[in-house]
Coordinates of C-alpha atoms in Angstrom, one line a residue:
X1 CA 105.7 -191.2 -18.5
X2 CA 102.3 -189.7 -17.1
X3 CA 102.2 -188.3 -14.2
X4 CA 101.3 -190.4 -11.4
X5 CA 98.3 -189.4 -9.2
X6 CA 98.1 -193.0 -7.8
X7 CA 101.9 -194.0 -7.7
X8 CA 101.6 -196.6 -5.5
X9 CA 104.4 -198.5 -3.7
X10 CA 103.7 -201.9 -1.3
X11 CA 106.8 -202.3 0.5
X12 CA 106.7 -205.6 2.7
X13 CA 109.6 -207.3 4.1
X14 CA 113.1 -205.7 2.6
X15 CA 115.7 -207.5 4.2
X16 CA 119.1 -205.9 3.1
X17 CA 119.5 -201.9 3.2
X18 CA 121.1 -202.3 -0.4
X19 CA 120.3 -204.4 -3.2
X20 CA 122.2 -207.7 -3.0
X21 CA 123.7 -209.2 -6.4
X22 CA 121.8 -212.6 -5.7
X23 CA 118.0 -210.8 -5.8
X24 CA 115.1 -212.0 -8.3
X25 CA 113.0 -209.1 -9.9
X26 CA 110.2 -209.7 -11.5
X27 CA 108.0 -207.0 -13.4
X28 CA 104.7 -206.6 -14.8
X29 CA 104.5 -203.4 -17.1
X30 CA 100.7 -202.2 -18.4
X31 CA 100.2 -199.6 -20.5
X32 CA 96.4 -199.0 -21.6
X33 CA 95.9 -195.1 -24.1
X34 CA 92.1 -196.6 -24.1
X35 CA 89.7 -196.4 -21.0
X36 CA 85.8 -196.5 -20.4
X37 CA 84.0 -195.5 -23.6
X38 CA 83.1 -191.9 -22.7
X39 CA 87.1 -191.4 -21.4
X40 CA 88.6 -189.6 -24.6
X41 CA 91.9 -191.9 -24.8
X42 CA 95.3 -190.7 -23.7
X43 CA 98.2 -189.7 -26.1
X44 CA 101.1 -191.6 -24.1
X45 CA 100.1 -194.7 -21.3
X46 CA 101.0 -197.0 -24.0
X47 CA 104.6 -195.7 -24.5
X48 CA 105.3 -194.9 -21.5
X49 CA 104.9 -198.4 -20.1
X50 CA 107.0 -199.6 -23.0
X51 CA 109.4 -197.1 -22.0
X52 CA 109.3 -197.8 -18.0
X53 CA 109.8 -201.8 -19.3
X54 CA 112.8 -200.9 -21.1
X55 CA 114.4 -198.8 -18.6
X56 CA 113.4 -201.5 -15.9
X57 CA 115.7 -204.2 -18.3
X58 CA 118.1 -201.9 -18.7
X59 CA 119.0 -200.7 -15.4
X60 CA 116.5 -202.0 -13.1
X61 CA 118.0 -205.2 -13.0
X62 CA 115.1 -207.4 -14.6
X63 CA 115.9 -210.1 -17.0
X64 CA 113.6 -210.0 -20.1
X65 CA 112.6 -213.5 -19.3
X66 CA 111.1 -212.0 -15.7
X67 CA 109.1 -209.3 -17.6
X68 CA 105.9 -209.5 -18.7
X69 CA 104.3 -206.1 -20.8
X70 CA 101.1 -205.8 -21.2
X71 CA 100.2 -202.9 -23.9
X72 CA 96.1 -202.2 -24.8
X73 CA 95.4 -205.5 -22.8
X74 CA 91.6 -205.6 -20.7
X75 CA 91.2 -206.1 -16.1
X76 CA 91.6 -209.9 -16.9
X77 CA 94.8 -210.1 -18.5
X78 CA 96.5 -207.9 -16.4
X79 CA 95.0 -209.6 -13.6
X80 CA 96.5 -213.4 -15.2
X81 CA 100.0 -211.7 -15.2
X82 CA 100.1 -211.0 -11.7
X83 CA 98.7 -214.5 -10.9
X84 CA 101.5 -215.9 -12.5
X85 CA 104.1 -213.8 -11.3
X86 CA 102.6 -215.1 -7.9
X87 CA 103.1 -218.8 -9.3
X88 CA 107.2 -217.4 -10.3
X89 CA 107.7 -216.3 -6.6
X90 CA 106.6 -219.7 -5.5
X91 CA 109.1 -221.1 -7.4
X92 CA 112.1 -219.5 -5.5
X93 CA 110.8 -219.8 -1.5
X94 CA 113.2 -218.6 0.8
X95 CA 115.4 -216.5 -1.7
X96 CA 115.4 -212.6 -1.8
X97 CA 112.4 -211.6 -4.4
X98 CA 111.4 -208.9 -5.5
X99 CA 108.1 -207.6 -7.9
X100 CA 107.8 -204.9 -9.3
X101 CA 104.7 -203.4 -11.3
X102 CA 103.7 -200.5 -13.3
X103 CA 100.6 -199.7 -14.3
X104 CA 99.8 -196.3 -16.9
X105 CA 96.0 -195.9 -17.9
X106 CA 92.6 -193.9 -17.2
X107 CA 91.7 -194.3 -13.4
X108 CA 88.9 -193.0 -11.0
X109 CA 89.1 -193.2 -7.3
X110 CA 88.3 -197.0 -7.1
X111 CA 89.5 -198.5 -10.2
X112 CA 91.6 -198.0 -13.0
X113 CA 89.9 -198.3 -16.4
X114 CA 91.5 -200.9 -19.0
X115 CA 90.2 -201.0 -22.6
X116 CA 86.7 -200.9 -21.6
X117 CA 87.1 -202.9 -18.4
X118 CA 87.3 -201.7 -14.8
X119 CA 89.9 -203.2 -12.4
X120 CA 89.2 -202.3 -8.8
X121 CA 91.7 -201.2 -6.5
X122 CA 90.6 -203.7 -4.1
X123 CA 91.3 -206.6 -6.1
X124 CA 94.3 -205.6 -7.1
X125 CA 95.8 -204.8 -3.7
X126 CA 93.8 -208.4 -2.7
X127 CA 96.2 -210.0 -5.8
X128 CA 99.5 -207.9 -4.7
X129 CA 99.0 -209.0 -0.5
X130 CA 99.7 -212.6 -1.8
X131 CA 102.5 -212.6 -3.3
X132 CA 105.0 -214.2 -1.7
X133 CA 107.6 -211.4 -2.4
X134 CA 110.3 -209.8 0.2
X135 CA 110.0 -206.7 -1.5
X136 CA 107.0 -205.1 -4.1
X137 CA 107.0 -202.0 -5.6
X138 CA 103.8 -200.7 -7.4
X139 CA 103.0 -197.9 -9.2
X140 CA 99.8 -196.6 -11.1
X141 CA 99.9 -193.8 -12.7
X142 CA 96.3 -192.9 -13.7
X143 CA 95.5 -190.5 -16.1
X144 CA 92.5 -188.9 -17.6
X145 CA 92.6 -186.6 -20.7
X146 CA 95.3 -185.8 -23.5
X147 CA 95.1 -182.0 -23.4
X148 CA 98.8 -180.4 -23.5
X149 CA 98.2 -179.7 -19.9
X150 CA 96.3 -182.2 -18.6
X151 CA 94.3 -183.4 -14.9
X152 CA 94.9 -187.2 -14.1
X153 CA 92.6 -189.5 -12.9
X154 CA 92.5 -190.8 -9.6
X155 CA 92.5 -188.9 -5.7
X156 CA 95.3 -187.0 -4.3
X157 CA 96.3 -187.4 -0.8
X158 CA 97.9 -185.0 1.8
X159 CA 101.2 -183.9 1.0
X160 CA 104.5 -185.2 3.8
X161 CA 107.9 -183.9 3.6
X162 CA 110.6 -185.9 1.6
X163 CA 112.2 -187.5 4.0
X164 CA 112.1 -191.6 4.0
X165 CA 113.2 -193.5 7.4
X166 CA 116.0 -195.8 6.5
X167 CA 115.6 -198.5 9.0
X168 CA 116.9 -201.8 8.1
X169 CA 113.9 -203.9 7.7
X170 CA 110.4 -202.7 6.2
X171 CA 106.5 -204.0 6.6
X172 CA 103.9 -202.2 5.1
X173 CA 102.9 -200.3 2.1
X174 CA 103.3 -196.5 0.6
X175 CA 101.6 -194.6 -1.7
X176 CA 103.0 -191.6 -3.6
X177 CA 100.8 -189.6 -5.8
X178 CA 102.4 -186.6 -8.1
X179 CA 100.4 -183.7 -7.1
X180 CA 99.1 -182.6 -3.5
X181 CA 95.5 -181.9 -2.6
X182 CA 93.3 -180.0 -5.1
X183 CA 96.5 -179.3 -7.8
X184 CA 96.2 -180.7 -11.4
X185 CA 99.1 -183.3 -12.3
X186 CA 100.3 -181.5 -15.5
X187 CA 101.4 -183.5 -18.6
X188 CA 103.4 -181.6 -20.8
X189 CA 103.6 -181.9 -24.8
X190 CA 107.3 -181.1 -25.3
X191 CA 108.1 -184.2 -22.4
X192 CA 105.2 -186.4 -24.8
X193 CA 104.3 -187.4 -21.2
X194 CA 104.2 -186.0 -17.7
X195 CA 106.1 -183.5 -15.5
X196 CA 106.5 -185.7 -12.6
X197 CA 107.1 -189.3 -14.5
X198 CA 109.3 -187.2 -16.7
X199 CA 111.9 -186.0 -13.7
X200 CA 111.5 -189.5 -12.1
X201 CA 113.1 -191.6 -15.1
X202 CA 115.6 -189.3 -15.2
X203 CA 116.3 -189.7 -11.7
X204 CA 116.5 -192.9 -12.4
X205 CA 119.7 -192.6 -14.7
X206 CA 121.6 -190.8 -12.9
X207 CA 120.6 -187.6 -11.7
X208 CA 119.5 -188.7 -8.6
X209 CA 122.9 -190.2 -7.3
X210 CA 123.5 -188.2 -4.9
X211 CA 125.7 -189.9 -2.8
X212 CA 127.8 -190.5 -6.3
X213 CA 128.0 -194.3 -5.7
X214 CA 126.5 -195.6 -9.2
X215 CA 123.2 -196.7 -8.0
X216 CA 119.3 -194.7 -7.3
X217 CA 117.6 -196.0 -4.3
X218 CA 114.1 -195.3 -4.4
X219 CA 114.4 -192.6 -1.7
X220 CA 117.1 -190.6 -3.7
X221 CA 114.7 -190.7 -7.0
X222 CA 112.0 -189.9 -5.3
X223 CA 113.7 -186.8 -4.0
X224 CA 115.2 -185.6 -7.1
X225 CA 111.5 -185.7 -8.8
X226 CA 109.8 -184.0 -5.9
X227 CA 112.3 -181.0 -6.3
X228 CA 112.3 -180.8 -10.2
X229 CA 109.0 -181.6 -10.6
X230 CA 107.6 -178.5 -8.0
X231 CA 110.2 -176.2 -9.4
X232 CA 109.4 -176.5 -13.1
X233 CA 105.6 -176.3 -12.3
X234 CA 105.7 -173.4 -10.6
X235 CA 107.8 -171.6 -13.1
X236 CA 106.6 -172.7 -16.0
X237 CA 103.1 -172.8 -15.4
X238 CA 102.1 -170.9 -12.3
X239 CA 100.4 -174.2 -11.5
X240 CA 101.6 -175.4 -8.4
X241 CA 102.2 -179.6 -8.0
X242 CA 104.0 -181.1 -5.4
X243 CA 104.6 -184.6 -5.3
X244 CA 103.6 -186.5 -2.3
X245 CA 103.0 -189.6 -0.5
X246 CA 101.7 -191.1 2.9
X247 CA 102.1 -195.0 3.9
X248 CA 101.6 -197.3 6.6
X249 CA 105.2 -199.7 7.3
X250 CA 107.7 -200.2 10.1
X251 CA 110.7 -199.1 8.5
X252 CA 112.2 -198.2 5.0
X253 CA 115.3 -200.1 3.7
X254 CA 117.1 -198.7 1.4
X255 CA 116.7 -200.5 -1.6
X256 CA 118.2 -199.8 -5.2
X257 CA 115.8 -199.0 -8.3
X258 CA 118.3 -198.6 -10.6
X259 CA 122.3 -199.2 -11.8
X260 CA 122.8 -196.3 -14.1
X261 CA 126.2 -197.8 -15.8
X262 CA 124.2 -200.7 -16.7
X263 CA 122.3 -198.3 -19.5
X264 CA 126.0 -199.0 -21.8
X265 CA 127.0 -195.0 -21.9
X266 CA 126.7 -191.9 -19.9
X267 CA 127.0 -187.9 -20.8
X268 CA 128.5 -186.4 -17.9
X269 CA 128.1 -182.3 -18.0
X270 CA 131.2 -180.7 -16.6
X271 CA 131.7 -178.5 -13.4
X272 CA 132.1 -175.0 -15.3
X273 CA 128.0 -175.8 -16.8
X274 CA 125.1 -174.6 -15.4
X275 CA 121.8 -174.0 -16.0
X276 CA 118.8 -175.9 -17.7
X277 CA 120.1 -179.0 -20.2
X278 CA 118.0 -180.7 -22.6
X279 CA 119.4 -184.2 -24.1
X280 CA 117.9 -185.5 -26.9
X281 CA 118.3 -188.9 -28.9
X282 CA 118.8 -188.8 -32.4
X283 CA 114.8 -188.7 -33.5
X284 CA 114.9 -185.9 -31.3
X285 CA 112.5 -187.1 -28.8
X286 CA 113.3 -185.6 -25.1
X287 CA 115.5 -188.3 -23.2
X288 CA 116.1 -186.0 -20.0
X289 CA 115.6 -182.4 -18.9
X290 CA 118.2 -181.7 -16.2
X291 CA 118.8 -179.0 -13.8
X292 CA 122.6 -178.0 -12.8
X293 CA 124.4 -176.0 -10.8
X294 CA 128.1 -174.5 -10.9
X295 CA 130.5 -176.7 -9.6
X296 CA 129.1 -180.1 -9.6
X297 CA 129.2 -182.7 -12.3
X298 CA 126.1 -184.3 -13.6
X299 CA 126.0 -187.9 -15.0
X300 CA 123.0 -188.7 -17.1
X301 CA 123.1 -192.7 -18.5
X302 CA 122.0 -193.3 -21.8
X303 CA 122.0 -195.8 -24.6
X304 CA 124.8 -195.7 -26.9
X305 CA 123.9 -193.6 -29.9
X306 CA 124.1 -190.2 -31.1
X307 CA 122.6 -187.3 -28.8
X308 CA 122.2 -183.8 -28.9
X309 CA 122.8 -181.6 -25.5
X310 CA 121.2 -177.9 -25.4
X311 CA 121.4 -175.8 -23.4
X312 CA 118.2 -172.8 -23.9
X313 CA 119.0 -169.1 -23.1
X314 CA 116.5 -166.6 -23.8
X315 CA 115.9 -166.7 -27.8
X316 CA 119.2 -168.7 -27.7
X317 CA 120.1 -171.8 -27.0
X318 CA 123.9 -173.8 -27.1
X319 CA 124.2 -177.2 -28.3
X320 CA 126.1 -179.7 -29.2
X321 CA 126.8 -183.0 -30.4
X322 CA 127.2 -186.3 -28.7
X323 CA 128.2 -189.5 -29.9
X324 CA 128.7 -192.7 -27.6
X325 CA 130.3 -195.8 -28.0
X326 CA 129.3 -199.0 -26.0
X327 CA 130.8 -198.4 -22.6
X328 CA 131.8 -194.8 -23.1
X329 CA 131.5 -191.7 -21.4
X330 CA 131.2 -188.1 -23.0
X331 CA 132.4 -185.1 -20.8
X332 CA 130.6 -181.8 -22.5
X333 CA 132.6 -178.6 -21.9
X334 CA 131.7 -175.4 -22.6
X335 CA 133.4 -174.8 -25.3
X336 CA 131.9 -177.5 -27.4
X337 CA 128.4 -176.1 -27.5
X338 CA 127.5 -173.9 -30.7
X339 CA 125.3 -170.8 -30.2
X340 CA 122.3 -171.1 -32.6
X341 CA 119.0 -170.1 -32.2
X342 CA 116.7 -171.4 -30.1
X343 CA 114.1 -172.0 -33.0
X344 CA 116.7 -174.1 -34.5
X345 CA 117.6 -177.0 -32.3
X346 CA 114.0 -177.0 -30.4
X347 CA 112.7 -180.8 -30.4
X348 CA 110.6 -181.0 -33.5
X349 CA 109.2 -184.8 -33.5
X350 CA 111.6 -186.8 -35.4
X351 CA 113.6 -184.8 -37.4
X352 CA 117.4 -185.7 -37.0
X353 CA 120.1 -183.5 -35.4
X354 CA 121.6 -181.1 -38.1
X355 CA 123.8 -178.8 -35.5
X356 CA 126.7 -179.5 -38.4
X357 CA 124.9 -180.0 -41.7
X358 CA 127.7 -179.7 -43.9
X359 CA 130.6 -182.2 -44.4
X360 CA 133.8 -181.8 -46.5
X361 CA 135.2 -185.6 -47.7
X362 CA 138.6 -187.1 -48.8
X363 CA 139.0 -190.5 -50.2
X364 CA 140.1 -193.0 -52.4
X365 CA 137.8 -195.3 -55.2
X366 CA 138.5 -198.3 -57.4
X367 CA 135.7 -198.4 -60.7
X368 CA 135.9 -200.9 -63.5
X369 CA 136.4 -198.2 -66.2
X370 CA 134.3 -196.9 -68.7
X371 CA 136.4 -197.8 -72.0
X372 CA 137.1 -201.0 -72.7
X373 CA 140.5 -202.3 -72.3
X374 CA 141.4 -199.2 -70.3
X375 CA 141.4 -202.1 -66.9
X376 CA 140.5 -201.2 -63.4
X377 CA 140.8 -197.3 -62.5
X378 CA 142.2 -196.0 -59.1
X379 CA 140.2 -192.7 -58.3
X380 CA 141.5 -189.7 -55.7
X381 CA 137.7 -188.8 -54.3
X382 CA 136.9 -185.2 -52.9
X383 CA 132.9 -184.8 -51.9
X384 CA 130.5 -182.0 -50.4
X385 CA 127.7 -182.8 -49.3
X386 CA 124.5 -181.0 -47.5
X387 CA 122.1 -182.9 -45.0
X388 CA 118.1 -181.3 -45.8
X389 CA 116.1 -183.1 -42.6
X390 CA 116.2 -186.7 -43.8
X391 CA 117.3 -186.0 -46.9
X392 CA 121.0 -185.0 -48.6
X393 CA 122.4 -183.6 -51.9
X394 CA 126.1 -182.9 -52.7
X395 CA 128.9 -182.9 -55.2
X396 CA 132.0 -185.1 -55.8
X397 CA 134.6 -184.4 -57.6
X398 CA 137.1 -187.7 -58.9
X399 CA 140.2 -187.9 -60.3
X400 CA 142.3 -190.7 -62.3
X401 CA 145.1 -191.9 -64.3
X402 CA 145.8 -195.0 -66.1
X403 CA 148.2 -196.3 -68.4
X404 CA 148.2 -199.6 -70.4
X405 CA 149.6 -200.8 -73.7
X406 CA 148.5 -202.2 -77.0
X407 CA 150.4 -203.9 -79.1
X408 CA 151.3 -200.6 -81.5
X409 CA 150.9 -198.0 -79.1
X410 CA 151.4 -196.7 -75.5
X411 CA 147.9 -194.5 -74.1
X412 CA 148.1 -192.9 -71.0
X413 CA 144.7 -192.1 -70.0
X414 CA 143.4 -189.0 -67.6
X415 CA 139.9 -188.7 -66.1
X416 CA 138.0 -186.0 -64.4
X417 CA 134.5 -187.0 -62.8
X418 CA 131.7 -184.2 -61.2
X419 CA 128.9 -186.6 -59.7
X420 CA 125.6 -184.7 -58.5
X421 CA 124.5 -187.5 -56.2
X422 CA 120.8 -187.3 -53.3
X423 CA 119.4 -189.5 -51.4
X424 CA 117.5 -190.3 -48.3
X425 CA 119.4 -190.8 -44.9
X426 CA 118.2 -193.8 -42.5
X427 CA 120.1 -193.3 -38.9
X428 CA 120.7 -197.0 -37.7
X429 CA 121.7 -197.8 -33.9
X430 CA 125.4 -195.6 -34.4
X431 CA 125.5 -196.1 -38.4
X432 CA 124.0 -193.9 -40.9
X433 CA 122.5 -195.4 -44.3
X434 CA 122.3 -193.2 -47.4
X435 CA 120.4 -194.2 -50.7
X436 CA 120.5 -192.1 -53.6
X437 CA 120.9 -191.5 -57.1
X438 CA 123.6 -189.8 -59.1
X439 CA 124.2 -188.3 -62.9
X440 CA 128.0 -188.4 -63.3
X441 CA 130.1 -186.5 -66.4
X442 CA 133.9 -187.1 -66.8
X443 CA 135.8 -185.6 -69.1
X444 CA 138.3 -188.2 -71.2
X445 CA 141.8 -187.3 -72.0
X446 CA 144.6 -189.6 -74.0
X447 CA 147.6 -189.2 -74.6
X448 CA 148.8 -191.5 -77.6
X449 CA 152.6 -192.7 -78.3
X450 CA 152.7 -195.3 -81.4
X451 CA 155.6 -196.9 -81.7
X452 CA 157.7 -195.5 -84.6
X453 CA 155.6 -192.3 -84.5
X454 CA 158.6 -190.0 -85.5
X455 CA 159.1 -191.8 -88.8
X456 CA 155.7 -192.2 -89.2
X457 CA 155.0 -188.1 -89.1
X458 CA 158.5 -187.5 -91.1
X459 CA 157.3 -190.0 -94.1
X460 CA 153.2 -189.3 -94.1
X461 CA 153.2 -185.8 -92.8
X462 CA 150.4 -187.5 -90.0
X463 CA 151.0 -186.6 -86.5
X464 CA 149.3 -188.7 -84.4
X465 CA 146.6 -186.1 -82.0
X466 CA 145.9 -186.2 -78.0
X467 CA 142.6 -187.6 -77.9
X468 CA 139.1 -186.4 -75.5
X469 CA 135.6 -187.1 -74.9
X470 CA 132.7 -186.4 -72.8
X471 CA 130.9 -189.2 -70.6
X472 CA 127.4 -189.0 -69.4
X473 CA 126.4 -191.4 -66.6
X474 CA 123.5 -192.2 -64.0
X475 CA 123.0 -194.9 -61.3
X476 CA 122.1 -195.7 -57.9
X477 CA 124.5 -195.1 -54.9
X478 CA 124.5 -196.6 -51.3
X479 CA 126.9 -196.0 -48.4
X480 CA 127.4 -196.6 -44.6
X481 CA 128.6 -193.8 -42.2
X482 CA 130.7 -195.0 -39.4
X483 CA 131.1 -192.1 -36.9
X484 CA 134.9 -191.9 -35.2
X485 CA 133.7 -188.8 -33.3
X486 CA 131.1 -186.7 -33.0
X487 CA 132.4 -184.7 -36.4
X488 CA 135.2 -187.2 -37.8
X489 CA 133.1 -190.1 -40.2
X490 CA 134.3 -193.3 -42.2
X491 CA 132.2 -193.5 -45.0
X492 CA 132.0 -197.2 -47.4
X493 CA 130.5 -196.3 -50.8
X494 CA 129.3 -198.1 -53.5
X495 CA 127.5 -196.8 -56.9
X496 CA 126.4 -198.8 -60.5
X497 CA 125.0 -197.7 -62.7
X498 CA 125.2 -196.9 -67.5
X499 CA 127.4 -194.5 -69.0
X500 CA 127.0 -193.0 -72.4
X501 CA 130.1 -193.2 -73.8
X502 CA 131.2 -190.9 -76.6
X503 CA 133.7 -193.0 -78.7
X504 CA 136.9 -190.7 -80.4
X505 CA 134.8 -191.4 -83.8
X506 CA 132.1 -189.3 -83.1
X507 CA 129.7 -192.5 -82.8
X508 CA 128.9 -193.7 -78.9
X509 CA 127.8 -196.5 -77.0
X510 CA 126.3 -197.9 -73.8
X511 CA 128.8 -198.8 -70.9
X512 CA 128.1 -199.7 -67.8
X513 CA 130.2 -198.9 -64.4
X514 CA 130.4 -200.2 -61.1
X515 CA 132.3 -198.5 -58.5
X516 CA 133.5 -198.8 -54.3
X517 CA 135.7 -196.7 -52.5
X518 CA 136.1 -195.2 -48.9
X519 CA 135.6 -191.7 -47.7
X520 CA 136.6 -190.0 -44.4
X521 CA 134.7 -187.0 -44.1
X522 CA 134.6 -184.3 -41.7
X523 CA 131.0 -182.0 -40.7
X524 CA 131.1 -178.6 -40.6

């Protein structure tokens, strides 16, 4: 997400110091790339609210039906949301509610700038002091340009230490903002958003748990992203920012932001790593940028899907594979991580992980022959292949036998296939989906027995010959990968398509073949 120079928090009445299973959340989620027309419009306020929605219906314990997101909307819509979240709270007096809302767009000191609309400050405080909630949480992250390193909209105020009074019962309000006095709230390219949203959503699955008991309270993710956020500045940049926040209440309860198990799968890093991590989805878009130290475990909560973890070193970096199942947890070692360089596994937009390009395949195929009368054919399948970005290209090799009788004659028949098959490769949810074309050859062998073929060559002098031929194909192939681990696939396969068939006459013909078969394959 942006950085936040006006993350704002309006804490009134918390009654519990955790958050209890019976509370209503509600959430309004606004994300706005266009401001006032002379504001050149930002590169990520629209995704990161769809992002922040997502994580909040994920793990922040909001039901999609409680939700409203607002993307490129104008002051007045975003304005009629909160009125009716107002109307929802009515709805449930007496009962612990809670709202939360988020808003990402262009800002100045008194208003934040929607589409070509202003919404003041004022009003919106005005429309957040009556609802009828136990516990609000706002944040605005304003924003101005869409440089690589950017200065946010909005006014900074005074920096306080991190340290949050944890009294049972809260009144008031607090405001947080992601840079002190007179520093520039960096967004950085590589994050596609900024430094301190950045190390606050990853707070907010999991890195922040401090006190290891599965939940983020809003003090401990607030914490972690002061620290990261500071450190990485300074070292990276040389431009200080330090979070900070000043508020008016009567005491801070601690309440929960997030459940990171609820995400469906978690990467935990192991005690032995340390160092800085990147984690990656499969697109290769930056999911979390983590921080560890020897000795401690780290556990970051993710969808399920395919991952990769690096871990940069100099011109170097070490990474490895992840794949997660619903409800499963991968513990990476050390020795899992390949050394490549750094160049190779840096996050490049949407280009799929390739740590393992190369995959080796065993398998077994059933194709409705090529001859006719020759029946169904049982193939032994052994494949290459090579993954190019979203593209592939390999080699399979096939192998049959079949025998069958006529009514003169035994023929047992022998069959050697090369396929050259590429395609495209679509990653979907854990599956992978390959399309492609192959031109197939096999090589025809027969071995004849007529019945009373001894006589026959002792009274004619004819001795009956072993027979080949040469087939030339090409179709269209499909298949879907299942991964069992990160390296171990199940591959279903299907291909049709017109063989040439050379006849034992010399003259030849037009076949057509249809084939399906499984795979196991294994990535290099």
């Amino acid at each position: 997400m942006l950085s936040m120079l006006h993350f704002t928090l309006y804490l009134l009445s918390a009654v519990n110091t955790s958050q209890p299973a019976s509370e209503i959340r509600l959430a309004v989620v606004v994300g706005n790339n266009i401001g006032l027309s002379h504001e050149q419009p930002l590169d990520y306020a629209e995704e990161d609210a769809k992002r922040f929605h997502e994580l909040l219906l994920d793990i922040g314990s909001v039901d999609p039906d409680r939700a409203y997101l607002l993307i490129g909307k104008k002051a007045h819509d975003v304005l009629n949301a909160l009125i009716e979240t107002t109307g929802r709270l009515h709805e449930h007096p007496g009962k612990n509610t809670s709202v939360i809302v988020y808003i990402s767009s262009h800002a100045d000191e008194s208003s934040l700038h929607l589409n070509g609309t202003r919404l003041m400050i004022t009003e919106l405080r005005n429309v957040l002091d009556r609802m009828p909630a136990r516990f609000r949480l706002v944040i605005v992250d304003a924003c101005r340009t869409a440089l690589s390193q950017k200065t946010k909209g909005g006014r900074p105020v005074a920096e306080v230490p991190v340290a949050i009074d944890k009294s049972v019962r809260v009144e008031g309000e607090v405001f947080i903002t992601s840079a002190g006095p007179g520093e520039r709230a960096q967004e950085w390219t590589y994050l596609r958003g900024a430094l301190f949203s950045h190390h606050l959503m990853t707070a907010l699955r999991g890195a922040a748990d401090y006190d290891d008991n599965g939940k983020i309270s809003l003090t401990e993710a607030y914490s972690y992203a002061f620290r990261t956020t500071n450190a990485h500045a300074v070292r990276k940049s040389s431009t200080p920012q330090r979070p900070s926040y000043e508020f008016r209440f009567q005491g801070f309860g601690e309440w929960t932001f997030t459940q990171p198990s609820k995400m469906g799968a978690s990467i935990l890093l192991d005690k032995q790593l340390s160092g800085t991590f990147w984690i990656a989805d499969r697109s290769n878009h930056l999911v979390a940028e983590v921080g560890k130290i020897q000795g401690s475990q780290l556990k970051i909560a993710v969808q399920p899907g395919w991952y990769r973890v690096v871990r940069p070193e100099g011109d170097w970096a070490y990474a490895c594979d992840v794949h997660l199942h619903f409800g499963g947890q991968k513990n990476i070692h050390p020795d899992q991580f390949l050394r490549l360089p750094r160049q190779a596994v840096k996050l490049r937009g949407n280009e799929p992980i390739l740590l393992r390009p190369w995959h080796v395949g065993m398998g077994y195929s059933l194709s409705n022959g090529s001859l006719q009368g020759i029946g169904w054919m049982h193939h032994l399948v052994l494949s290459i292949e090579r993954e190019l970005g979203s593209w592939f290209a390999g080699l399979i090799l096939t192998g049959a036998r079949n025998s069958f009788q006529t009514l003169y004659m035994d023929i047992d028949h022998w069959q050697l296939g090369l396929h050259l098959i590429g395609g495209y490769r679509i990653p979907w949810w854990m599956l992978t989906i390959d399309l492609g074309f192959e031109i197939r050859s096999s090589l025809l062998h027969q071995k004849i027995k007529r019945e009373h073929a001894q006589e026959i060559e002792d009274i004619s002098g004819i001795v009956e010959n072993n027979r080949n031929a040469l087939q030339l194909g090409s179709g269209f192939t499909a298949k879907i990968g299942l991964p069992i681990s990160e390296r171990l696939w199940i591959w279903l396969h299907g291909a049709s398509g017109i063989y040439r068939v050379p006849l034992w006459t010399g003259q030849s013909k037009i076949s057509s073949y249809h084939e399906t078969g499984l795979v196991c394959s294994f990535s290099l």
